[in-house]
Coordinates of C-alpha atoms and ligand atoms in Angstrom, one line a residue:
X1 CA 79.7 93.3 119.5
X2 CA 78.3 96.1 117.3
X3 CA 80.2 99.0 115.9
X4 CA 78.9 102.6 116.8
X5 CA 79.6 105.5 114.3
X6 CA 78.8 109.4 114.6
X7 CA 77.2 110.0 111.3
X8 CA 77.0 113.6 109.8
X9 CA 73.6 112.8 108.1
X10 CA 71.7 112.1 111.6
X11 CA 74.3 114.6 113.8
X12 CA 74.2 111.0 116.2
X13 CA 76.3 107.7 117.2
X14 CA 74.5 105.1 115.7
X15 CA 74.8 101.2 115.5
X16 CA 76.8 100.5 111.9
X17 CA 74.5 97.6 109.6
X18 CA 75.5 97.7 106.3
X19 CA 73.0 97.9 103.2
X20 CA 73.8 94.1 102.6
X21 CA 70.9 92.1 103.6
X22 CA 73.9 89.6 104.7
X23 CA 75.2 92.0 107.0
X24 CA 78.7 91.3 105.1
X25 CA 79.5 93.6 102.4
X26 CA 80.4 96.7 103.1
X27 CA 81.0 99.7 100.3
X28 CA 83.3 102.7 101.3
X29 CA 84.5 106.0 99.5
X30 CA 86.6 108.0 100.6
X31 CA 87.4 111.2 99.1
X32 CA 90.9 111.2 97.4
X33 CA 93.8 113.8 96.8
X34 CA 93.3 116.4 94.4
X35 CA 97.3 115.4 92.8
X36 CA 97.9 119.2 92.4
X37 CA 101.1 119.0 94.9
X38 CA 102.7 116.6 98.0
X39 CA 99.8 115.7 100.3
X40 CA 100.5 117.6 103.8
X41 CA 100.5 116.4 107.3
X42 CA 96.7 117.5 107.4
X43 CA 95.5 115.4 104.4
X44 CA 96.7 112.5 105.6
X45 CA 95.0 112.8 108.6
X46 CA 92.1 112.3 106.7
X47 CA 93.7 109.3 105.0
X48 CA 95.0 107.4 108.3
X49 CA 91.4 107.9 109.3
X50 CA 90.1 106.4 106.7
X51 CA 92.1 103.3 107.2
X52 CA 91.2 103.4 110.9
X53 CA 87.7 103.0 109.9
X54 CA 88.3 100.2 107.1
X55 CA 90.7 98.2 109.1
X56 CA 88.3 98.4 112.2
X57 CA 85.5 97.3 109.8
X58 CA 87.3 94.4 109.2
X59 CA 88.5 93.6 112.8
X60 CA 84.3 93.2 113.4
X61 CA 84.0 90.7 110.3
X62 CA 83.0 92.7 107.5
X63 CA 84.7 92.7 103.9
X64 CA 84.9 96.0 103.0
X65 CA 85.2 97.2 99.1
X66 CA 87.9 100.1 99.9
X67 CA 87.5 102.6 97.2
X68 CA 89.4 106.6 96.7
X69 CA 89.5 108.4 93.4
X70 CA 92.3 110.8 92.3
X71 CA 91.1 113.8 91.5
X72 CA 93.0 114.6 88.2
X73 CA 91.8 117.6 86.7
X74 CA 90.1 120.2 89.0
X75 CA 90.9 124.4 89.5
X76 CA 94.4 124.3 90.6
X77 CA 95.6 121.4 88.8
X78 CA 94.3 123.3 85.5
X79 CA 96.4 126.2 86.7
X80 CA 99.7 124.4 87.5
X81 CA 99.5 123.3 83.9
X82 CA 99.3 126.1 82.2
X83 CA 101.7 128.3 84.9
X84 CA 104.6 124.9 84.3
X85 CA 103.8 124.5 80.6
X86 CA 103.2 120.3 81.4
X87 CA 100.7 118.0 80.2
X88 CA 97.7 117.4 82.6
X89 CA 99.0 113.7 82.9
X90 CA 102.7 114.5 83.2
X91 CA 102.3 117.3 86.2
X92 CA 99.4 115.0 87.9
X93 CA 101.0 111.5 87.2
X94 CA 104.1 112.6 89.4
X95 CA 101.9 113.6 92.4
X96 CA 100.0 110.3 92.2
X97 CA 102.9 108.6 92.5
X98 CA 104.4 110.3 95.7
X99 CA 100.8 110.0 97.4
X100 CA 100.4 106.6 96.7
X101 CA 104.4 106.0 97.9
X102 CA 103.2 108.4 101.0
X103 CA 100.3 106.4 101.4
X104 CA 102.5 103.1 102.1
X105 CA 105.1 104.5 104.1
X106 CA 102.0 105.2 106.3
X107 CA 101.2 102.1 106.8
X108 CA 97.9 102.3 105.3
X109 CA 96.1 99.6 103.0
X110 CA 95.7 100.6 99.4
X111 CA 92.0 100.8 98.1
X112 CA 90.5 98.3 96.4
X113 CA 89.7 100.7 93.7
X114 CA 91.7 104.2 92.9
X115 CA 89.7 105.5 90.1
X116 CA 91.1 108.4 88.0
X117 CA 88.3 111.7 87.6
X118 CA 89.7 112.0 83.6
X119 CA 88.9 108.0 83.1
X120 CA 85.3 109.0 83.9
X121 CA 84.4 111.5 81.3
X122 CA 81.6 109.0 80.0
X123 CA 79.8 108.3 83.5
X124 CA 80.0 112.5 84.4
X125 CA 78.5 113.7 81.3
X126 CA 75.6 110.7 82.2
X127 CA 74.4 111.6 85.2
X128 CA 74.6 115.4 83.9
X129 CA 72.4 114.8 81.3
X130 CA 70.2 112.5 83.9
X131 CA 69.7 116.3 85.8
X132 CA 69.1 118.7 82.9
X133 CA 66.9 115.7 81.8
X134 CA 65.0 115.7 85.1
X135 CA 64.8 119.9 84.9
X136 CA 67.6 119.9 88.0
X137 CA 70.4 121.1 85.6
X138 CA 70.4 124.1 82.9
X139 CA 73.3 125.0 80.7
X140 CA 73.7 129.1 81.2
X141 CA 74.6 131.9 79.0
X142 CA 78.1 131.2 79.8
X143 CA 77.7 127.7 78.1
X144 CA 78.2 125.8 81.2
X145 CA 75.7 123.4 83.4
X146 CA 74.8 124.4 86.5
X147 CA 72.9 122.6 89.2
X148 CA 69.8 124.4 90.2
X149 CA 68.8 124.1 93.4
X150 CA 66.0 125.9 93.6
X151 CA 64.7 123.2 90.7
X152 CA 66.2 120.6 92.9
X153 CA 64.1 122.0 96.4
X154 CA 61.4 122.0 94.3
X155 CA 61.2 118.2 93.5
X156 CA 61.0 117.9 97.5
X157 CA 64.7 117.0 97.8
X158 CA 66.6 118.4 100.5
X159 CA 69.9 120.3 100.1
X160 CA 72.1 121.3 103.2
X161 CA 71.2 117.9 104.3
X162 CA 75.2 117.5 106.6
X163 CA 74.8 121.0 108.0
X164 CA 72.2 123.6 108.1
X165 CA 72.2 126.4 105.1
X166 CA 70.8 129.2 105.2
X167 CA 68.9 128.9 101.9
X168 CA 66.4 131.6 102.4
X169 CA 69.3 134.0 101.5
X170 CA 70.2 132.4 98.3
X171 CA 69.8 134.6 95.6
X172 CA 67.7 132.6 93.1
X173 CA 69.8 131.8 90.2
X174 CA 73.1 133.2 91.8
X175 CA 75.7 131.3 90.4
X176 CA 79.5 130.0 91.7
X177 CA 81.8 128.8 89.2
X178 CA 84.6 127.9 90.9
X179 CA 85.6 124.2 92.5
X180 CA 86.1 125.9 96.4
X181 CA 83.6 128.1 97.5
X182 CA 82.2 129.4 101.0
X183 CA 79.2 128.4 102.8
X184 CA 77.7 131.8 102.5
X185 CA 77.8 131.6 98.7
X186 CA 75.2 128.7 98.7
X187 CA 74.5 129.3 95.0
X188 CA 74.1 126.8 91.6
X189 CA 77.4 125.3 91.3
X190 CA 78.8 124.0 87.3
X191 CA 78.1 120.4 86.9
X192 CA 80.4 120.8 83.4
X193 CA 82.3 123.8 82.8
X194 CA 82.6 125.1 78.9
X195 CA 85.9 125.7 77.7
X196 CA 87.7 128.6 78.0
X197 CA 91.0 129.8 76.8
X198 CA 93.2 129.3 80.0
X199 CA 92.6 125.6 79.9
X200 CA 94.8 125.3 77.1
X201 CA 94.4 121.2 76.4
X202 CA 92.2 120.3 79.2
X203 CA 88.9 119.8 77.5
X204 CA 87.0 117.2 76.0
X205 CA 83.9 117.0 73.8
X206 CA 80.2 116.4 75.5
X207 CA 76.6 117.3 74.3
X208 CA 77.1 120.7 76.0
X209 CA 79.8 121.4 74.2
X210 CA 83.7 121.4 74.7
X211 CA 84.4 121.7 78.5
X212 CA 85.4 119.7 81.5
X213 CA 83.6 118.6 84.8
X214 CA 83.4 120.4 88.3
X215 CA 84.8 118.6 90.8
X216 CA 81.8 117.5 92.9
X217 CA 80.2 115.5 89.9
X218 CA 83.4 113.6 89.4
X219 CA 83.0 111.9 93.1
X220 CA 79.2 111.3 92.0
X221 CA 80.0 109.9 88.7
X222 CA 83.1 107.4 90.5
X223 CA 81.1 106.4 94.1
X224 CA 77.9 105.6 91.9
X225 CA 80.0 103.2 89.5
X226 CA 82.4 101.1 91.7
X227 CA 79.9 101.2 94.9
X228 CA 76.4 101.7 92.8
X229 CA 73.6 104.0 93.3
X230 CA 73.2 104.2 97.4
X231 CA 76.5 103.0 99.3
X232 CA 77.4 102.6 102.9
X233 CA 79.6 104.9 104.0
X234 CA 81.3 108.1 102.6
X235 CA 83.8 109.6 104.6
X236 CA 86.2 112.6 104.4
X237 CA 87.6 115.6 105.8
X238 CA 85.2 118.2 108.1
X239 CA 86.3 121.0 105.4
X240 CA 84.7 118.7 102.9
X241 CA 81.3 119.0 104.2
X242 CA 80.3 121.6 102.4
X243 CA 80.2 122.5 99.4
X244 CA 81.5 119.3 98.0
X245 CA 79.9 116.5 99.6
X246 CA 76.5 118.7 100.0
X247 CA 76.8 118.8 96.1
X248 CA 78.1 115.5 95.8
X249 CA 74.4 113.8 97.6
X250 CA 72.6 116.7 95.6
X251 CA 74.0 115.9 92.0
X252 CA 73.5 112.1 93.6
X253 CA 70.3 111.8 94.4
X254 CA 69.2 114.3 92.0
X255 CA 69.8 112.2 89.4
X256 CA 69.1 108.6 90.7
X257 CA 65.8 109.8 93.0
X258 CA 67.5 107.2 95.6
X259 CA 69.3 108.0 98.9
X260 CA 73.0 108.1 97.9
X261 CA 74.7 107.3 101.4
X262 CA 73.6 105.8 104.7
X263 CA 76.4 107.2 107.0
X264 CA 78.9 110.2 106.3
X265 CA 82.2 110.3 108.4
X266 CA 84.4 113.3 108.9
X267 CA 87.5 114.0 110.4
X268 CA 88.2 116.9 112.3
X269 CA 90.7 119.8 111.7
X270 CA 94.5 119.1 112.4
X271 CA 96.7 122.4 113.8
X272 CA 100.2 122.2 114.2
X273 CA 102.5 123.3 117.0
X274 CA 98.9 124.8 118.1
X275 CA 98.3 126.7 115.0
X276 CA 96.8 126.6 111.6
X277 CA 99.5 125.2 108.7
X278 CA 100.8 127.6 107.1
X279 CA 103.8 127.9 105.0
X280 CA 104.9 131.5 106.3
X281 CA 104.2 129.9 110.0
X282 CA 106.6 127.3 109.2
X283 CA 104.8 124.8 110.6
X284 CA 103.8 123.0 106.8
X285 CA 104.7 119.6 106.7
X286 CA 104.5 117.1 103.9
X287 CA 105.4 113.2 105.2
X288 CA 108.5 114.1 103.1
X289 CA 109.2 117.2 105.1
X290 CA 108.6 115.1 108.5
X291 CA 110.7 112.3 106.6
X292 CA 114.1 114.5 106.1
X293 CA 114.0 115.4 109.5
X294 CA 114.5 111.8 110.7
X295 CA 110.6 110.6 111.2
X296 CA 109.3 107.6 110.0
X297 CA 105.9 107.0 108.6
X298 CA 105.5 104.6 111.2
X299 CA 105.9 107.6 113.9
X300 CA 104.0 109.8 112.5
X301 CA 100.8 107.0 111.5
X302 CA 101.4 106.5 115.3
X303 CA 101.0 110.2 116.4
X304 CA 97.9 110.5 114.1
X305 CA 96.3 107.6 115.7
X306 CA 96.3 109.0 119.2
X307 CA 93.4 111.2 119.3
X308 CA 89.7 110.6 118.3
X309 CA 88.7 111.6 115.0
X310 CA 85.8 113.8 115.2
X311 CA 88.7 116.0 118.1
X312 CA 90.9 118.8 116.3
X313 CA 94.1 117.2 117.0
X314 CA 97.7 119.2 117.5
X315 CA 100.3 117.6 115.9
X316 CA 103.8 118.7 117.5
X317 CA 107.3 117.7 116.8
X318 CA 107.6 116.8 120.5
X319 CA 104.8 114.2 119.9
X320 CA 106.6 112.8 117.2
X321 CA 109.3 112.4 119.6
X322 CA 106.6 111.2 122.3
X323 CA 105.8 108.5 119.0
X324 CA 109.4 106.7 118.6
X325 CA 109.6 106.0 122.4
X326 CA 105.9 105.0 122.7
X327 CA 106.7 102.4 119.6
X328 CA 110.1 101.1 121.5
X329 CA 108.0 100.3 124.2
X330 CA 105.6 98.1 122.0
X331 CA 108.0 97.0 120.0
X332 CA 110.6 95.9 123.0
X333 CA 107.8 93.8 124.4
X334 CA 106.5 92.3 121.2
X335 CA 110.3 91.4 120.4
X336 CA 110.3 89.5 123.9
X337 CA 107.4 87.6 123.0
X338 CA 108.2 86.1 120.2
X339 CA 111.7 84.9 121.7
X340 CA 109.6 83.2 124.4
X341 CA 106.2 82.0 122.3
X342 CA 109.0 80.5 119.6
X343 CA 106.8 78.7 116.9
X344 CA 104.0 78.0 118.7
X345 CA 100.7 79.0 117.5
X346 CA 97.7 79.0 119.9
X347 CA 94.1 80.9 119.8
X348 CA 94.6 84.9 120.8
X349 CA 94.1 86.3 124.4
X350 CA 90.2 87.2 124.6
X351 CA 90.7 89.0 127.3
X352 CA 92.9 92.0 125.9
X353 CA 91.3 91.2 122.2
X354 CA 87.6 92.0 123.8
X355 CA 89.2 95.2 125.4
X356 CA 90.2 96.4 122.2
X357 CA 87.0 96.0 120.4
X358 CA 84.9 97.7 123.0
X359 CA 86.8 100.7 122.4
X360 CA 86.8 100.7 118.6
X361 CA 83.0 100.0 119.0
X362 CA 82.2 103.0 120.8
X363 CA 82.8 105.4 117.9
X364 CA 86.3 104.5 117.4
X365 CA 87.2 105.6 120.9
X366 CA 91.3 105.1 120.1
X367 CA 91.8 106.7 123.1
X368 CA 90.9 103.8 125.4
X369 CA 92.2 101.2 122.6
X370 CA 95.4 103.1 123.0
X371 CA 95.2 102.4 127.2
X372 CA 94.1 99.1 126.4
X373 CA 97.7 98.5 124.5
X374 CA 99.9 99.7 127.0
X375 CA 98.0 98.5 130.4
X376 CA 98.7 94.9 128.6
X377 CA 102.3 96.2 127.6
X378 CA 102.6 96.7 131.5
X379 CA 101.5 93.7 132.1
X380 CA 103.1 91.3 129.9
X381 CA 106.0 92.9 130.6
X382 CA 105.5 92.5 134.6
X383 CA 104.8 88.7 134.3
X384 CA 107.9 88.3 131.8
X385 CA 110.1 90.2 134.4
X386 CA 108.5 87.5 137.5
X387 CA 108.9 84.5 134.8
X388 CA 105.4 83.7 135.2
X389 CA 104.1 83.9 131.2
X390 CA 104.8 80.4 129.9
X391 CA 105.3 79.7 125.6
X392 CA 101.5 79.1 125.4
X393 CA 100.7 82.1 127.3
X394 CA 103.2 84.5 125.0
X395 CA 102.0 82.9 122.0
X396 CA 98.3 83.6 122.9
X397 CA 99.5 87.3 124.1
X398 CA 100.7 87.4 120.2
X399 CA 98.1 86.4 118.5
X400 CA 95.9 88.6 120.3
X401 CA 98.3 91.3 119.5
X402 CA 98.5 90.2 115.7
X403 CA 94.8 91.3 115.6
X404 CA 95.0 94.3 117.4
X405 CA 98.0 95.4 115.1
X406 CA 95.6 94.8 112.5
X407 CA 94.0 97.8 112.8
X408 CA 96.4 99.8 114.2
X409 CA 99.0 99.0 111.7
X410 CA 102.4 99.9 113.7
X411 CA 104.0 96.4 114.3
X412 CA 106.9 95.7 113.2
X413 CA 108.0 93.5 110.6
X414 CA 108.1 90.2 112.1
X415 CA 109.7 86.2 111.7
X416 CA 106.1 85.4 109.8
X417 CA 106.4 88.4 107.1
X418 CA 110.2 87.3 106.0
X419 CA 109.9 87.0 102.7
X420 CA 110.2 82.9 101.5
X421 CA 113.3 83.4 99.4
X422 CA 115.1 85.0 102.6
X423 CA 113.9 81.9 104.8
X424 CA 115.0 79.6 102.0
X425 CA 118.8 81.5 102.5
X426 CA 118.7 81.2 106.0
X427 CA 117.6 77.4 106.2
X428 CA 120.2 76.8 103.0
X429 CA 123.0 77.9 105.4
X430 CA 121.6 75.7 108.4
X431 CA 122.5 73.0 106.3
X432 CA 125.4 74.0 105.2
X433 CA 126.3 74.2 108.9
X434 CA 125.5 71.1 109.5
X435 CA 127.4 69.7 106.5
X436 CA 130.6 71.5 108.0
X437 CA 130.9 73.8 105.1
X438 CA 131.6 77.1 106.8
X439 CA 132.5 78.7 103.6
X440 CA 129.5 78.4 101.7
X441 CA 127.4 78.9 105.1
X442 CA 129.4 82.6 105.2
X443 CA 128.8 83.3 101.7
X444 CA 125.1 82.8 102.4
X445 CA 125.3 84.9 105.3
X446 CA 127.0 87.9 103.5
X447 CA 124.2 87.6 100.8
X448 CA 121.6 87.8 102.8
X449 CA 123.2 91.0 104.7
X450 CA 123.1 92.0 100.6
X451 CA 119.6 91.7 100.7
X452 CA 119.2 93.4 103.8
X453 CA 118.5 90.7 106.6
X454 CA 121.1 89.7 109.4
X455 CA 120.7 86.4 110.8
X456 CA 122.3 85.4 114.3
X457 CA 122.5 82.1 116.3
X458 CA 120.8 81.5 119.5
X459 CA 120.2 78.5 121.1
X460 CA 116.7 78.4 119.9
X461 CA 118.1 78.1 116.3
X462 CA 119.0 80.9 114.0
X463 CA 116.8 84.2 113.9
X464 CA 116.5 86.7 110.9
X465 CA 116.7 90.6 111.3
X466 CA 116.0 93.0 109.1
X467 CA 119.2 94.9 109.5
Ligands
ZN1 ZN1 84.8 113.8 96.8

């Protein structure tokens, strides 16, 4: 079964074959928080889509080399320094920290590789010299280096290659210094911007003097190293589409004279409560915010997960609601599975596994994965009511579930991911059971509550709980 993906580069679905001539390797980048301040409800959007894509990439076979930078020093970090009197590492360290903490709580796998933008100094300044070398880059009056793309035009390259500029407006040699910019102001962006007096100690030395680098070239500079010089896929956010990852495939190519990605994903937009986040709308939410008001990461992965991810999706506090009961139902039925499937291990259901695949491979239609989950919740759950699903049959229902749930990533925790020392407890006290010592068996029983587990005797044997 082949994967379908919309890319930005050809505006069409098209079958996914990686660069590898094995058709195995896959190389991914995803564009990674800029660790000014807590990641809101609309970044991680962008971040559970990201997973979507990896974990369905792996669902179809491929190994996939994860990899999303931290941008560390950019505009508003620079600001926040100087405005809290911190270090750079200090302020951004602490926001690193939380996303990455966020990042778990939602359920999604950590990259492969988290490069740092300040651990990359070295690799910048090379591919900047690469352009002024190849006449695509000038150093101006202000003592920066800009990116000419007039120069760059000229070579035969093209730039507004993910959406259509109009370049016949650009002022020839206009200039934008600044990190964020508007499509209208299509102008030479700074590659490596000199050192002025409000970046206090952000700044380090380079052949054009003392400075530090824009933030498009950092993504160039970290893709091009962990993923090399053309990559699979790059994916991020719509609102990255220009002028970052236009400047990212500019600066790219520009300086290697090789394509720098086969297939650009975005996500679309996310509105809340109908509107745009805002913090005087009240409708801002950090996974923190969401957290406090009795939503787990879980719920809220869920609610992400329900619409496709090229549709602006409307994120409500009712759907979060809509979430938890939408999880019991899974979960209620999963949990009746394993009671009836016991230990047994058997091959997964193909039929519900195939159903499931064919959605992901149109375009990651989660929609009809989504049906495809809860037309076999109906239906497990109408042969467990008529006793009609025997141990095998549950098992295989599980297993097929297991690899559902491995891209989805909203089961919960179940009898195979108890952690060893737990089960050692728990079998410990079965044999103290056995050997009539009731004391020691409680003792064992109370330090395993300790550690968080309750255990409780059925007549299939005892079963651990998280409690
Ligand atoms: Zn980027």
């Amino acid at each position: 079964m082949a994967l379908k993906l919309y890319n930005t580069l050809t505006r069409s679905v098209q079958e996914f074959t990686p660069l590898d001539p094995a058709g195995k390797q896959v190389g991914m980048y995803c564009c990674g928080p800029t660790v000014y301040d807590f990641a809101h409800i609309g970044n991680w959007r962008t971040f559970v889509f990201a997973d979507l894509v990896r974990r369905s990439l792996e669902l179809f076979g491929y190994n996939v080399k994860h990899v999303m930078n931290i941008t560390d020093v950019e505009d508003k970090i620079i600001k926040r320094v100087r405005e809290q009197k911190t270090t750079l590492r200090e302020f951004t360290g602490q926001f690193e920290t939380a996303f990455l903490d966020d990042l778990k709580a939602l359920g999604c796998r950590e990259p492969h590789m988290k490069p740092r933008a300040t651990e990359h100094i070295a690799e910048i300044i090379a591919i900047i010299e690469k352009l002024v070398a190849r006449g695509v880059a000038y150093r101006a009056a202000d003592g920066s280096v800009y990116f000419s793309i007039e120069k760059y035009r000229g070579c035969g390259c093209c730039y507004g290659q993910l959406l259509k500029l109009n370049l016949d407006e650009m002022r020839t040699g206009a200039r934008v210094a600044s990190d964020e910019y508007e499509k209208e102001s299509v102008a030479d962006f700074a590659l490596w911007k000199a050192r002025v007096s409000e970046d206090g100690d952000v700044f380090w030395p380079s052949p054009f003097g003392e400075g530090r680098p824009g933030w498009h070239i950092e993504c160039s500079a970290m893709s091009i190293k962990a993923l090399g010089e053309t990559f699979d896929l790059h994916l991020g956010g719509e609102d990255l589409k220009f002028p970052h990852h236009e400047d990212e495939i500019a600066q790219s190519e520009g300086a290697t004279g090789k394509p720098f990605v086969k297939y650009w994903l975005h996500g679309a937009h996310l509105l809340v409560e109908g509107k745009k986040m805002s913090k005087s709308l009240g409708n801002f939410f950090t996974l923190r915010d969401l957290v406090a008001k009795g939503h787990t990461g879980r719920e809220v992965r869920y609610l992400l997960l329900t619409s496709h991810y090229r549709e602006t999706f409307n994120f409500t506090l009712d759907g979060l609601a809509g979430a938890k009961s939408a999880l019991g139902r899974i979960d209620e039925c999963v949990g009746k599975l394993r009671e009836l499937a016991g230990n047994l291990e058997v091959a997964p259901e193909a039929g519900f596994l195939d159903r499931f695949k064919l959605a992901l491979a149109d375009d990651l239609n989660i929609s009809a994965a989504w049906a495809a989950v809860f037309e076999w919740v109906r239906d497990i759950n109408k042969q467990l009511a008529e006793k009609s699903l025997t141990p095998a049959g549950a098992a295989a229902a599980l297993a097929a579930w297991s690899q559902v749930d491995s891209v989805l990533g909203v089961g919960i925790q179940g009898g195979a991911e108890v952690p060893a020392e737990i089960v050692a407890l728990a079998n410990e006290r079965t044999a103290a059971k056995a050997a009539k010592d009731f004391k020691r068996a409680d003792a064992i029983r109370a330090e395993l509550k300790a550690k968080g587990w309750v255990i409780e005797d059925t007549p299939k044997g005892p079963k651990l709980k998280p409690v």
